């Protein structure tokens, strides 16, 4: 699938997708605007193969999407609800997020799974709604510590992939990025190959997420099956995030 000398040409060949996941931070809109302005400034001279997405809290999407107009940074939402409208107090739908300018929505983040009890079935409903609305989706998968220690990582990841992508065809898969926390990207690509096709496996963007920082970004992106990163904590520090997007 890859050339033997792939690693040597990695930075010339591949598009790298660097996503910032702000989670429930920062605490005020003023701080959010301050942070995004720094990110916009430092993103101006990133190489063209680096694509940047910021996943901001729902309440900041509108003001931040205005600041991101005419920049090379895409905006995304960290989650969405499983219905498109109706009596669901407190919920935010995919069409609402699309109308605010979101290009991407995260689904299945480990914090959503653990804290908000998002099951694979709920995540699958969200993934299908996102793709039906012609938005792109970052699907997060990964085993928890107990499953990891029990040697169940492969089994759990295959189950999450098959249940979260249920009824998604190969064309729709083209709008999905897979984010995985522990290092097991090769297994994901193989699963895509056997479930979809070699072509789909070659094209799929696989991000690594989990304590990515300026010190480890180069090594993370130097792994042949990793096409990007999902950055949490370090994306809230504009200097660190700037170093991450300028990893080359
Ligand atoms: P982290 O978060 O970089 O702070 O580990 C990554 C994520 O959970 O999205």
CSV table of C-alpha atoms and ligand atoms in Angstrom, one decimal:
chain,number,residue,atom,x,y,z
A,1,UNK,CA,0.0,0.0,0.0
A,2,UNK,CA,2.8,2.4,0.9
A,3,UNK,CA,6.2,2.9,-0.7
A,4,UNK,CA,9.1,1.5,1.3
A,5,UNK,CA,10.6,5.0,1.4
A,6,UNK,CA,7.2,6.5,2.5
A,7,UNK,CA,8.6,7.7,5.8
A,8,UNK,CA,11.3,9.7,4.1
A,9,UNK,CA,8.7,11.5,2.0
A,10,UNK,CA,6.0,11.7,4.6
A,11,UNK,CA,6.0,15.5,4.9
A,12,UNK,CA,5.9,16.0,1.1
A,13,UNK,CA,3.3,13.4,0.4
A,14,UNK,CA,0.6,13.6,3.0
A,15,UNK,CA,-2.0,16.0,4.1
A,16,UNK,CA,-1.8,16.4,7.9
A,17,UNK,CA,-5.0,17.3,9.7
A,18,UNK,CA,-4.4,19.0,13.1
A,19,UNK,CA,-7.6,19.4,15.2
A,20,UNK,CA,-7.8,21.4,18.4
A,21,UNK,CA,-10.4,20.1,20.8
A,22,UNK,CA,-11.0,22.9,23.4
A,23,UNK,CA,-13.5,20.8,25.4
A,24,UNK,CA,-15.3,23.0,27.9
A,25,UNK,CA,-12.7,25.8,27.7
A,26,UNK,CA,-11.9,28.6,28.0
A,27,UNK,CA,-14.4,30.1,30.5
A,28,UNK,CA,-15.2,33.3,28.7
A,29,UNK,CA,-15.9,34.5,25.2
A,30,UNK,CA,-13.2,37.1,25.6
A,31,UNK,CA,-10.6,34.5,26.4
A,32,UNK,CA,-11.9,32.3,23.4
A,33,UNK,CA,-11.5,35.3,21.0
A,34,UNK,CA,-8.1,36.0,22.4
A,35,UNK,CA,-7.0,32.4,21.8
A,36,UNK,CA,-8.4,32.1,18.3
A,37,UNK,CA,-6.8,35.4,17.3
A,38,UNK,CA,-3.4,34.0,18.3
A,39,UNK,CA,-4.1,30.7,16.4
A,40,UNK,CA,-5.2,32.6,13.3
A,41,UNK,CA,-2.0,34.7,13.4
A,42,UNK,CA,0.3,31.7,13.8
A,43,UNK,CA,-1.5,29.7,11.2
A,44,UNK,CA,-0.9,32.2,8.4
A,45,UNK,CA,2.4,30.6,7.3
A,46,UNK,CA,1.7,26.9,7.9
A,47,UNK,CA,2.5,24.7,4.9
A,48,UNK,CA,-0.4,24.0,2.5
A,49,UNK,CA,-0.5,20.3,3.4
A,50,UNK,CA,-1.5,21.2,7.0
A,51,UNK,CA,-5.2,21.4,7.6
A,52,UNK,CA,-6.4,23.0,10.9
A,53,UNK,CA,-9.8,22.4,12.5
A,54,UNK,CA,-10.9,23.9,15.9
A,55,UNK,CA,-13.6,22.2,17.9
A,56,UNK,CA,-15.0,24.9,20.1
A,57,UNK,CA,-17.8,24.9,22.7
A,58,UNK,CA,-21.3,25.4,21.1
A,59,UNK,CA,-21.7,28.8,22.7
A,60,UNK,CA,-18.5,30.1,20.9
A,61,UNK,CA,-19.2,28.7,17.4
A,62,UNK,CA,-21.0,31.8,16.0
A,63,UNK,CA,-18.5,34.5,17.1
A,64,UNK,CA,-15.5,32.3,16.3
A,65,UNK,CA,-16.7,31.3,12.9
A,66,UNK,CA,-17.0,35.0,12.0
A,67,UNK,CA,-13.3,35.5,13.0
A,68,UNK,CA,-12.4,32.4,10.9
A,69,UNK,CA,-14.0,33.7,7.7
A,70,UNK,CA,-11.3,34.1,5.0
A,71,UNK,CA,-8.8,32.1,7.0
A,72,UNK,CA,-7.4,28.6,6.4
A,73,UNK,CA,-8.9,27.3,9.6
A,74,UNK,CA,-12.1,25.2,9.7
A,75,UNK,CA,-14.5,25.2,12.6
A,76,UNK,CA,-16.2,22.2,14.2
A,77,UNK,CA,-18.6,21.3,17.0
A,78,UNK,CA,-17.7,18.8,19.8
A,79,UNK,CA,-21.0,16.9,19.6
A,80,UNK,CA,-24.6,17.0,18.4
A,81,UNK,CA,-27.9,15.6,19.3
A,82,UNK,CA,-29.5,12.5,17.7
A,83,UNK,CA,-32.6,14.3,16.5
A,84,UNK,CA,-32.8,17.2,14.1
A,85,UNK,CA,-35.4,19.3,15.9
A,86,UNK,CA,-38.2,19.1,18.5
A,87,UNK,CA,-38.8,19.1,22.2
A,88,UNK,CA,-35.3,18.2,23.4
A,89,UNK,CA,-34.5,20.9,26.0
A,90,UNK,CA,-30.8,21.7,26.0
A,91,UNK,CA,-29.9,19.8,22.8
A,92,UNK,CA,-28.1,21.2,19.7
A,93,UNK,CA,-28.9,19.7,16.3
A,94,UNK,CA,-26.8,19.1,13.3
A,95,UNK,CA,-28.7,21.6,11.1
A,96,UNK,CA,-28.2,24.2,13.8
A,97,UNK,CA,-24.5,23.6,13.7
A,98,UNK,CA,-24.4,23.6,9.9
A,99,UNK,CA,-26.2,26.9,9.8
A,100,UNK,CA,-23.5,28.4,12.2
A,101,UNK,CA,-20.8,27.5,9.7
A,102,UNK,CA,-19.5,24.2,11.2
A,103,UNK,CA,-17.7,22.0,8.6
A,104,UNK,CA,-17.0,19.2,11.1
A,105,UNK,CA,-18.6,17.5,14.1
A,106,UNK,CA,-16.9,15.2,16.5
A,107,UNK,CA,-18.7,12.0,17.4
A,108,UNK,CA,-17.8,9.4,20.0
A,109,UNK,CA,-15.2,11.2,22.0
A,110,UNK,CA,-14.2,9.2,25.0
A,111,UNK,CA,-15.5,11.8,27.4
A,112,UNK,CA,-18.9,11.7,25.7
A,113,UNK,CA,-18.8,7.9,26.0
A,114,UNK,CA,-17.8,7.9,29.6
A,115,UNK,CA,-19.5,10.9,31.1
A,116,UNK,CA,-22.6,11.3,28.9
A,117,UNK,CA,-23.1,7.5,28.2
A,118,UNK,CA,-23.0,7.8,24.5
A,119,UNK,CA,-23.2,4.2,23.2
A,120,UNK,CA,-22.0,3.0,19.8
A,121,UNK,CA,-25.7,3.0,18.7
A,122,UNK,CA,-26.2,6.7,19.7
A,123,UNK,CA,-22.9,7.6,18.1
A,124,UNK,CA,-23.9,5.7,14.9
A,125,UNK,CA,-27.1,7.8,14.8
A,126,UNK,CA,-25.1,11.0,15.2
A,127,UNK,CA,-22.5,9.9,12.5
A,128,UNK,CA,-25.4,9.2,10.0
A,129,UNK,CA,-27.0,12.6,10.7
A,130,UNK,CA,-23.7,14.4,10.3
A,131,UNK,CA,-23.0,12.7,7.0
A,132,UNK,CA,-26.5,13.1,5.7
A,133,UNK,CA,-26.2,16.9,6.3
A,134,UNK,CA,-23.0,16.8,4.2
A,135,UNK,CA,-20.8,17.8,7.1
A,136,UNK,CA,-17.6,15.9,7.9
A,137,UNK,CA,-17.2,13.8,11.0
A,138,UNK,CA,-14.3,12.9,13.2
A,139,UNK,CA,-15.3,9.6,14.8
A,140,UNK,CA,-13.3,8.9,18.0
A,141,UNK,CA,-12.8,5.4,19.0
A,142,UNK,CA,-10.6,3.7,21.7
A,143,UNK,CA,-10.7,1.2,24.5
A,144,UNK,CA,-10.7,2.3,28.2
A,145,UNK,CA,-7.9,1.4,30.6
A,146,UNK,CA,-9.5,-1.9,31.8
A,147,UNK,CA,-10.1,-3.0,28.3
A,148,UNK,CA,-6.5,-2.1,27.4
A,149,UNK,CA,-5.1,-4.0,30.4
A,150,UNK,CA,-7.3,-7.0,29.5
A,151,UNK,CA,-5.8,-7.1,26.0
A,152,UNK,CA,-9.1,-6.2,24.4
A,153,UNK,CA,-8.0,-3.2,22.4
A,154,UNK,CA,-8.4,-4.7,19.0
A,155,UNK,CA,-11.8,-6.3,19.8
A,156,UNK,CA,-13.2,-3.1,21.3
A,157,UNK,CA,-11.9,-0.9,18.4
A,158,UNK,CA,-13.3,-3.3,15.7
A,159,UNK,CA,-16.7,-3.3,17.6
A,160,UNK,CA,-16.7,0.5,17.8
A,161,UNK,CA,-15.8,0.9,14.2
A,162,UNK,CA,-18.5,-1.6,12.9
A,163,UNK,CA,-21.2,-0.3,15.2
A,164,UNK,CA,-20.5,3.4,14.9
A,165,UNK,CA,-20.2,3.2,11.1
A,166,UNK,CA,-23.2,0.8,10.6
A,167,UNK,CA,-25.0,1.7,7.3
A,168,UNK,CA,-22.3,4.1,6.2
A,169,UNK,CA,-21.3,3.4,2.6
A,170,UNK,CA,-17.9,3.9,1.1
A,171,UNK,CA,-18.7,7.3,-0.3
A,172,UNK,CA,-19.9,8.5,3.1
A,173,UNK,CA,-16.7,7.0,4.7
A,174,UNK,CA,-14.8,9.5,2.6
A,175,UNK,CA,-16.1,12.2,4.9
A,176,UNK,CA,-15.0,10.5,8.0
A,177,UNK,CA,-11.8,10.9,9.9
A,178,UNK,CA,-11.0,8.3,12.5
A,179,UNK,CA,-9.4,9.5,15.8
A,180,UNK,CA,-7.8,7.0,18.0
A,181,UNK,CA,-6.2,7.6,21.4
A,182,UNK,CA,-3.7,4.7,21.9
A,183,UNK,CA,-1.3,3.8,19.1
A,184,UNK,CA,-3.0,1.2,16.9
A,185,UNK,CA,-3.5,3.0,13.6
A,186,UNK,CA,-2.4,0.1,11.4
A,187,UNK,CA,-5.3,-2.0,12.8
A,188,UNK,CA,-7.8,0.6,11.9
A,189,UNK,CA,-6.5,0.9,8.3
A,190,UNK,CA,-6.7,-2.9,8.0
A,191,UNK,CA,-10.2,-3.0,9.3
A,192,UNK,CA,-11.3,-0.3,6.7
A,193,UNK,CA,-9.5,-2.4,4.0
A,194,UNK,CA,-11.4,-5.6,4.8
A,195,UNK,CA,-14.7,-3.9,5.5
A,196,UNK,CA,-14.7,-1.4,2.7
A,197,UNK,CA,-11.9,-1.5,0.2
A,198,UNK,CA,-8.1,-1.0,-0.3
A,199,UNK,CA,-8.9,2.4,-1.8
A,200,UNK,CA,-10.9,3.5,1.2
A,201,UNK,CA,-8.2,2.3,3.5
A,202,UNK,CA,-5.6,4.2,1.6
A,203,UNK,CA,-7.7,7.4,1.7
A,204,UNK,CA,-9.0,7.4,5.2
A,205,UNK,CA,-7.4,10.0,7.5
A,206,UNK,CA,-6.4,8.5,10.9
A,207,UNK,CA,-5.6,10.9,13.7
A,208,UNK,CA,-3.8,10.2,16.9
A,209,UNK,CA,-5.2,11.8,20.0
A,210,UNK,CA,-3.9,11.7,23.6
A,211,UNK,CA,-1.5,14.2,25.2
A,212,UNK,CA,-0.1,15.5,21.9
A,213,UNK,CA,2.3,18.3,22.5
A,214,UNK,CA,5.1,20.2,20.8
A,215,UNK,CA,7.7,17.7,22.1
A,216,UNK,CA,6.0,14.6,20.7
A,217,UNK,CA,4.2,15.9,17.5
A,218,UNK,CA,7.1,15.1,15.2
A,219,UNK,CA,7.4,11.5,16.3
A,220,UNK,CA,3.6,11.0,16.3
A,221,UNK,CA,3.3,12.3,12.7
A,222,UNK,CA,6.3,10.3,11.7
A,223,UNK,CA,4.4,7.1,12.1
A,224,UNK,CA,3.3,5.8,8.7
A,225,UNK,CA,-0.3,5.3,9.4
A,226,UNK,CA,-1.0,8.5,11.2
A,227,UNK,CA,-2.4,11.4,9.2
A,228,UNK,CA,-3.1,13.9,11.9
A,229,UNK,CA,-3.7,14.6,15.5
A,230,UNK,CA,-6.5,15.6,17.9
A,231,UNK,CA,-5.1,17.9,20.4
A,232,UNK,CA,-6.8,18.7,23.7
A,233,UNK,CA,-4.9,20.4,26.5
A,234,UNK,CA,-2.1,21.8,24.3
A,235,UNK,CA,-4.5,23.5,22.0
A,236,UNK,CA,-5.5,25.9,24.8
A,237,UNK,CA,-2.0,27.3,24.9
A,238,UNK,CA,-1.5,29.4,21.7
A,239,UNK,CA,2.3,29.1,21.8
A,240,UNK,CA,2.2,25.3,22.2
A,241,UNK,CA,-0.5,25.0,19.5
A,242,UNK,CA,1.6,27.2,17.2
A,243,UNK,CA,4.6,24.9,17.6
A,244,UNK,CA,2.3,21.9,16.9
A,245,UNK,CA,1.0,23.3,13.6
A,246,UNK,CA,4.6,24.2,12.6
A,247,UNK,CA,6.0,20.8,13.5
A,248,UNK,CA,7.9,20.6,10.2
B,1,LIG,P1,-5.4,15.7,25.3
B,1,LIG,O1,-6.9,15.5,24.8
B,1,LIG,O2,-4.6,16.2,24.2
B,1,LIG,O3,-5.6,16.7,26.4
B,1,LIG,O4,-4.9,14.4,25.9
B,1,LIG,C1,-7.1,14.9,23.6
B,1,LIG,C2,-8.6,14.6,23.5
B,1,LIG,O5,-9.2,14.0,24.4
B,1,LIG,O6,-9.3,15.1,22.5
